[in-house]
Coordinates of C-alpha atoms in Angstrom, one line a residue:
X262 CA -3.9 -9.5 25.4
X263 CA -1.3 -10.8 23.7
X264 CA -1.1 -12.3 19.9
X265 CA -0.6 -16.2 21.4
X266 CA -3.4 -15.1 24.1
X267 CA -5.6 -14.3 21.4
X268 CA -4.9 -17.4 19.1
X269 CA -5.4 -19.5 22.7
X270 CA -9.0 -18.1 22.6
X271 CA -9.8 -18.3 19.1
X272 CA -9.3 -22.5 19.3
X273 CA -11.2 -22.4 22.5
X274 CA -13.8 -20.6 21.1
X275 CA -13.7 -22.7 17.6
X276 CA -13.8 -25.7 19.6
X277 CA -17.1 -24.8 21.0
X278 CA -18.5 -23.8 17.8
X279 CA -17.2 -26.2 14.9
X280 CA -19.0 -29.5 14.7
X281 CA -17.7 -32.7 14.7
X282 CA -14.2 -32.0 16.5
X283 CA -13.8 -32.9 19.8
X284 CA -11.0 -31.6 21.7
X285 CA -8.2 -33.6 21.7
X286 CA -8.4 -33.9 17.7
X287 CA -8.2 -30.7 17.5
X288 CA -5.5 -29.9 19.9
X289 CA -3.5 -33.1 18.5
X290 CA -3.7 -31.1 14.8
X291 CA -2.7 -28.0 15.6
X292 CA 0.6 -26.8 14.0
X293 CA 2.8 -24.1 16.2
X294 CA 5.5 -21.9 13.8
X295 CA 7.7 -19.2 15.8
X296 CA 9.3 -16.1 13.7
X297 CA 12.2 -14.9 15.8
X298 CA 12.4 -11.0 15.0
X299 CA 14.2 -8.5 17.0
X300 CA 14.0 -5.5 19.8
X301 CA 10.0 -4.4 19.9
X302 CA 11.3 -0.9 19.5
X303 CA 12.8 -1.6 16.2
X304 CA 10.7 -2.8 12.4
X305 CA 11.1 -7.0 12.4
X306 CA 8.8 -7.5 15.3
X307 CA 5.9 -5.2 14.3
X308 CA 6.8 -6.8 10.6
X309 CA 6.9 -10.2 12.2
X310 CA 3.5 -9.9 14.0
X311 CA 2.0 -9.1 10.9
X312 CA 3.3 -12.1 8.6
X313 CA 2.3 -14.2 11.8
X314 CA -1.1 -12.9 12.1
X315 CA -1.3 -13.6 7.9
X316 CA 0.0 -17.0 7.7
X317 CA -1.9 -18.3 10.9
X318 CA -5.3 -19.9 10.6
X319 CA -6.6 -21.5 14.5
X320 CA -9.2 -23.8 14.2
X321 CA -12.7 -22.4 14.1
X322 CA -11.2 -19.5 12.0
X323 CA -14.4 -18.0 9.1
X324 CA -13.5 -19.5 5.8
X325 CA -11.0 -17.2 3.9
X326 CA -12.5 -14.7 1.7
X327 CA -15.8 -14.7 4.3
X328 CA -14.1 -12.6 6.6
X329 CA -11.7 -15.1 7.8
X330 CA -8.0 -16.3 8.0
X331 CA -6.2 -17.0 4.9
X332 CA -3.9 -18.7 6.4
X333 CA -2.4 -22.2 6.8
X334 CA -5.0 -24.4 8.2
X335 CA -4.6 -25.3 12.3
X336 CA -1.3 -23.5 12.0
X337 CA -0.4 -20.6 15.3
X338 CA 2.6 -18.6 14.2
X339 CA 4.0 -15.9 17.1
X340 CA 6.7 -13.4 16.5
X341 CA 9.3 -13.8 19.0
X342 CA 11.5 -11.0 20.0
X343 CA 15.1 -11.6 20.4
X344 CA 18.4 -10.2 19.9
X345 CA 18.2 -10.2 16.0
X346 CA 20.1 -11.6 13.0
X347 CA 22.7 -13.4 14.4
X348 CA 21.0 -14.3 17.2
X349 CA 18.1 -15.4 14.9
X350 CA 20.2 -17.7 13.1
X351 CA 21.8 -19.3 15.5
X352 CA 17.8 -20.3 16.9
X353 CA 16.8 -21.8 14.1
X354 CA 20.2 -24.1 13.2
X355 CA 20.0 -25.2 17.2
X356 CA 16.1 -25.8 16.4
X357 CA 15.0 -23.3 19.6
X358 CA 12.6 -21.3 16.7
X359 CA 11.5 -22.8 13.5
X360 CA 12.3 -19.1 11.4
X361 CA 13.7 -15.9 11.6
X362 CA 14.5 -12.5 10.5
X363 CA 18.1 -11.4 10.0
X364 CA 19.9 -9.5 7.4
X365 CA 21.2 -11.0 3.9
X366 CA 24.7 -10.2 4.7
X367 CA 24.4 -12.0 7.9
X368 CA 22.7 -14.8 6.8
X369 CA 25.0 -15.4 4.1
X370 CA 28.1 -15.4 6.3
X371 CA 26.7 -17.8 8.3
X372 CA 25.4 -20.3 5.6
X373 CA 29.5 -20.3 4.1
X374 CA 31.3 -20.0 7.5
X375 CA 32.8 -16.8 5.5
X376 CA 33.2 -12.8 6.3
X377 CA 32.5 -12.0 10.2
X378 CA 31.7 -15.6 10.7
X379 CA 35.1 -17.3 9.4
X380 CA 36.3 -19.7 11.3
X381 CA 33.0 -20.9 12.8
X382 CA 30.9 -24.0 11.3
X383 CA 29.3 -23.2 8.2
X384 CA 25.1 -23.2 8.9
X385 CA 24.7 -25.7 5.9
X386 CA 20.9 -25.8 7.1
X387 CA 19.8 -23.0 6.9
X388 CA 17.1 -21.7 3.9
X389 CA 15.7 -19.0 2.6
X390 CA 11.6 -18.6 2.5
X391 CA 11.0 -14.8 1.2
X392 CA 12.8 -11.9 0.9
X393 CA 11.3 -8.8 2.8
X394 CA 12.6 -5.2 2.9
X395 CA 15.4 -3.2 2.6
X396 CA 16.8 -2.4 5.7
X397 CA 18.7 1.0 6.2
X398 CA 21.5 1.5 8.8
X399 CA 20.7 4.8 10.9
X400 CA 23.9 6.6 13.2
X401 CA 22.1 8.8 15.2
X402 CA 23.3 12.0 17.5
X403 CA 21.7 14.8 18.7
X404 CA 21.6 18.0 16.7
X405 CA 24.1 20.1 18.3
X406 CA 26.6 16.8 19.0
X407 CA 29.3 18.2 16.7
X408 CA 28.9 14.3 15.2
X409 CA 29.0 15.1 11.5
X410 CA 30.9 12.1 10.4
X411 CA 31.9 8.0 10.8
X412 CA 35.1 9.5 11.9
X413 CA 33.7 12.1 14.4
X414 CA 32.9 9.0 16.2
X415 CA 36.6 8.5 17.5
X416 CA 36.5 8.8 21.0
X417 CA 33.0 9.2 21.8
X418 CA 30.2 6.8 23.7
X419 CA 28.8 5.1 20.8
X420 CA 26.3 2.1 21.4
X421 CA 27.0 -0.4 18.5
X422 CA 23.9 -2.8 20.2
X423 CA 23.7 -6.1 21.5
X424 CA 26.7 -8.4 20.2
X425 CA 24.3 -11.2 18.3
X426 CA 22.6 -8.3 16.2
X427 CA 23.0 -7.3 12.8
X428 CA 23.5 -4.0 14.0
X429 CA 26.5 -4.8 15.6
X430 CA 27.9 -6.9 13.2
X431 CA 27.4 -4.0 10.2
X432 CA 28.5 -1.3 13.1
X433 CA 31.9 -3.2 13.4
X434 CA 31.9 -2.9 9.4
X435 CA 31.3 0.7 9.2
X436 CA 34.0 1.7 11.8
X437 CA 36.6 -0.8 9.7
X438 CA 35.8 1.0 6.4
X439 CA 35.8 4.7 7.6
X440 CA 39.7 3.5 9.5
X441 CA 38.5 2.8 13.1
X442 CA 37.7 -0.3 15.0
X443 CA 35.7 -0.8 17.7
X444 CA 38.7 -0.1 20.0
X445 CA 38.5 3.8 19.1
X446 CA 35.4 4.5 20.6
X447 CA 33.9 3.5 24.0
X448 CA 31.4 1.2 23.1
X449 CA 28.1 0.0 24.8
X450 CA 25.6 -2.8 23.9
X451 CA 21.8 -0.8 24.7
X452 CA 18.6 -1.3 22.2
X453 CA 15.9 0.4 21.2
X454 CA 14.0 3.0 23.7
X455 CA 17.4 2.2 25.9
X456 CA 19.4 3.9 23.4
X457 CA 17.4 6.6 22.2
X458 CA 16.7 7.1 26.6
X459 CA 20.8 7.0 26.9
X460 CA 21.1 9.6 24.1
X461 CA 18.8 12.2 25.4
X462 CA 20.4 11.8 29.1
X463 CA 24.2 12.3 27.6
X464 CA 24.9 9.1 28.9
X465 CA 25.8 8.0 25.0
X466 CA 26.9 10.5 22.3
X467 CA 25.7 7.7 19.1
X468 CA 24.2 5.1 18.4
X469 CA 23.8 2.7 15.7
X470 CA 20.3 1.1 14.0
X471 CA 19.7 -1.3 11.4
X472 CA 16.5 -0.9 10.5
X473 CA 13.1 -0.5 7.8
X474 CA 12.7 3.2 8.1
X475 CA 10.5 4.4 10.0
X476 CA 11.8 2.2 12.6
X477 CA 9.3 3.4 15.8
X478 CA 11.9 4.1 18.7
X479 CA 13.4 6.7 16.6
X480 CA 9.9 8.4 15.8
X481 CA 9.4 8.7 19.4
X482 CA 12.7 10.3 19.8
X483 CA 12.8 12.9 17.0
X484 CA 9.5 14.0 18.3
X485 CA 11.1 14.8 21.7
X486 CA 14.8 15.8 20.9
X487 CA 16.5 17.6 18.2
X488 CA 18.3 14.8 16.7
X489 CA 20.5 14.3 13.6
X490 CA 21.4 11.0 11.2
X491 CA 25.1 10.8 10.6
X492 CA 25.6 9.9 7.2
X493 CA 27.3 6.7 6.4
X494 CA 28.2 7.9 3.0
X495 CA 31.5 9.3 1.0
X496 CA 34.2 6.9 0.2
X497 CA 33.7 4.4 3.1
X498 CA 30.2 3.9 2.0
X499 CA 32.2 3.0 -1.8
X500 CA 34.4 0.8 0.1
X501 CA 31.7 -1.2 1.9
X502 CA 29.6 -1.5 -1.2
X503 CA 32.5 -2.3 -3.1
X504 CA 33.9 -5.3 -0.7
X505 CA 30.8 -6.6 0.6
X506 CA 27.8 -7.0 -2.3
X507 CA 25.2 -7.1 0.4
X508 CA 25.7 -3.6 1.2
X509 CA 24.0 -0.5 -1.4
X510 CA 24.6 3.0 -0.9
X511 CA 21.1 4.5 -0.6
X512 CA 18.7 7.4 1.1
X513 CA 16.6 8.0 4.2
X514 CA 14.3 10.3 2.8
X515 CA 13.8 13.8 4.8
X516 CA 11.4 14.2 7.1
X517 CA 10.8 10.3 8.1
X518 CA 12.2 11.5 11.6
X519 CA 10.7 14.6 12.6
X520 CA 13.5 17.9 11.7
X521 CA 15.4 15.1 9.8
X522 CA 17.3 15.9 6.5
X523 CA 17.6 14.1 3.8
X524 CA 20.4 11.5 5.0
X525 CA 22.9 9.5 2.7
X526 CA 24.1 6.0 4.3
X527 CA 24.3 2.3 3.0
X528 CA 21.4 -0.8 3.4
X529 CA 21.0 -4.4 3.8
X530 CA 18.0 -6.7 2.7
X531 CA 16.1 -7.8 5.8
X532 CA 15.3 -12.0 4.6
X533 CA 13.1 -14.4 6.4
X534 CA 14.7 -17.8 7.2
X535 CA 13.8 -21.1 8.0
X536 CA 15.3 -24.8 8.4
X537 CA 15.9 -27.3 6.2
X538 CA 14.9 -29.6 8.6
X539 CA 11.0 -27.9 8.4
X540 CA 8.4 -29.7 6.6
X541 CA 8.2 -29.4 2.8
X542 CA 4.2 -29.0 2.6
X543 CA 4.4 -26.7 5.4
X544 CA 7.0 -24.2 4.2
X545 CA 5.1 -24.1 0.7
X546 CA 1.6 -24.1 2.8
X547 CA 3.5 -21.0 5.0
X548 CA 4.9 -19.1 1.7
X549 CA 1.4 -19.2 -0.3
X550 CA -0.2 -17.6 2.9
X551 CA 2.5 -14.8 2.9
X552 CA 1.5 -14.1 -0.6
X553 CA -1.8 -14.7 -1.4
X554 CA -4.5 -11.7 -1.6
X555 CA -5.4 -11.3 2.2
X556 CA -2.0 -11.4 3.3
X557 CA -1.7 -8.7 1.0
X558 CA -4.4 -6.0 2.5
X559 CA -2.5 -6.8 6.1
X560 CA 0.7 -6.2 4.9
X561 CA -0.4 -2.5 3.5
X562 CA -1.9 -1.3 6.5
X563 CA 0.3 -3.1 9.3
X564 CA 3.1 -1.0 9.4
X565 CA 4.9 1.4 7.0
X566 CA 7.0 -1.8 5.4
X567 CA 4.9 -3.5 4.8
X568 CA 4.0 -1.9 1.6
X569 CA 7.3 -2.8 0.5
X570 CA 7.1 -6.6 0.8
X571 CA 5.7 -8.0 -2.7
X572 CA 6.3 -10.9 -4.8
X573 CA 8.3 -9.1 -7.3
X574 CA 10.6 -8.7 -5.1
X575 CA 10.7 -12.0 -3.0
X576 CA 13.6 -13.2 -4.4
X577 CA 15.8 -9.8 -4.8
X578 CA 19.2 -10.1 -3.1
X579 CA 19.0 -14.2 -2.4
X580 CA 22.2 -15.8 -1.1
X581 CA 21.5 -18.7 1.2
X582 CA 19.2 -21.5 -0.4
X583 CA 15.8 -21.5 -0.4
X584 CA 14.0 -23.9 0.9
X585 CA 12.7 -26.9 -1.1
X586 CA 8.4 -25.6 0.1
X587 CA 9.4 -22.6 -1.0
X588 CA 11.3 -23.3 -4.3
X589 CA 7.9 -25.1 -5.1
X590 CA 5.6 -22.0 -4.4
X591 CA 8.0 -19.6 -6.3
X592 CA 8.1 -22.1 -9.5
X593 CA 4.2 -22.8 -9.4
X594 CA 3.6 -19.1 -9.2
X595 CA 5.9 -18.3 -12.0
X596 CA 8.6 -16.2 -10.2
X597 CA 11.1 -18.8 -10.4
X598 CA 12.0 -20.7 -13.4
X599 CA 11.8 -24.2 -13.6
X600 CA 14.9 -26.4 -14.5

């Protein structure tokens, strides 16, 4: 059943039970919130489905702290998958989602009409509610590929992923700063389990990820292939940190992908977006739920990032505004000072 499925049943069911409420109040106060994410195969939508499950509270939800939601009263959030940052952005300053996922370096090129997205209107709208994770970028080739480098990559089958993803955006940057272009390799567009699927087949020789390690598709596919990361490191990892300040020069730790070495390559903060068109109350309403106590336990045992996503670090790596709800929380709760 899915997560909307589930929320449908829960205000039937709450309907029958709470007291008081007939239906049409009800369904004329309920509040509906989309997250736009990414691929399933990949960490925003697992991520996603968690911060929608904590913020959402149906009506006829138990009381917080007895068991219940902690949520934002008579609000239904869903994770929506989609094509990713870029893509994500673009939903949310068109008004097809009310938030989104997408990375900080994307997010800031599109708020200043700067870097990859010169040239194009500046998204003057768009605001920041939290920042999440840190998101590393995996290049991934089977062991015995003779793919040891960014420039090993010249002439071979590389998928750079769907054109609309952060992946393909920072893919595009990588090439650049190790002296190729997306013109020296043969490039495809596949996601997730198509990728990985592609790789194993020899239909691909690469393929690039942005992603929270462990990212799920690539668990499935270490366990089934002998498979290398390509580090992203050396002094076109210097050059990329050094021109764009999004970019860090980090670690995926060994054996987060089964038979995987340690693995030096750069990372991006994945940042959760919204509107400044959405409601004041309900953004701050929205950005208490994410971080109040509850919200907390499901975050620690919904997926492996989710341990990573605390208050200290909300605000860590914040380049597009945030939004006015939010600003609020963050000053009341002392993690922002006040003016």
């Amino acid at each position: 059943m899915s997560m909307l499925s589930k929320f449908a049943k829960a205000v039937t069911v709450g309907a029958i039970v709470v007291g008081g409420f007939s239906a049409p109040s009800i369904a004329q106060d309920l509040k509906f919130f989309t997250i736009g994410t990414g691929g399933t195969a990949y960490t925003y939508y697992p991520v996603g489905g968690v911060i929608a499950n904590a913020i959402s509270k149906p009506p006829g939800s138990r009381e917080c702290g007895k068991g219940g939601s902690c949520g934002v009263d008579n609000l239904i959030a869903s994770a929506v998958s989609s094509r990713g940052s870029v893509d994500n952005v673009n939903a949310i300053i068109s008004g097809l989602r009310n938030s989104g996922f997408a990375q900080s370096d994307v997010a800031y090129w599109a708020y200043t009409g700067t870097g990859t997205m010169e040239g194009k209107e500046p998204a003057k709208d768009l605001r920041t509610i939290a920042a999440l994770f840190e998101e590393h970028i995996h290049l991934v080739a089977l062991g015995d590929s003779g793919i040891n480098s960014v420039a090993d990559l010249k002439g071979k089958r590389v998928s750079l992923d769907e054109p609309g993803s952060g992946t393909y955006v920072d893919a595009n940057l990588i090439l650049e700063a190790n002296g190729l272009s997306v013109d020296d390799v043969t490039a495809e567009a596949l996601k997730g389990g198509a990728a990985s699927e592609a790789l194993r087949n020899g239909k691909i020789d690469a393929f690039f990820v942005v992603a929270g390690y462990p990212t799920g598709s690539l668990v499935e596919l270490a366990s089934a292939a002998d498979i290398k990361l390509v580090p992203i490191d050396g002094g076109g990892a210097k050059a990329l940190a050094d021109k764009y300040g999004f970019f860090s020069q980090s670690e995926i730790p060994a054996g987060t992908y089964e038979g995987v070495d340690a693995t030096g390559t750069v990372a991006v903060g994945a940042q959760w977006f919204t509107s400044a068109k959405e409601d004041d109350d309900l953004i701050y309403e929205i950005t208490k739920a994410l971080w109040n106590d509850e919200s907390r336990k499901l975050l620690d045992v919904g997926h492996a990032k989710g341990k990573t996503i605390t208050p200290a670090t909300a605000l860590a790596g914040v380049g597009v505004p945030l939004h006015p709800g939010a600003e609020r929380f963050y000053k009341e709760a002392g993690l922002l000072l006040v003016k």
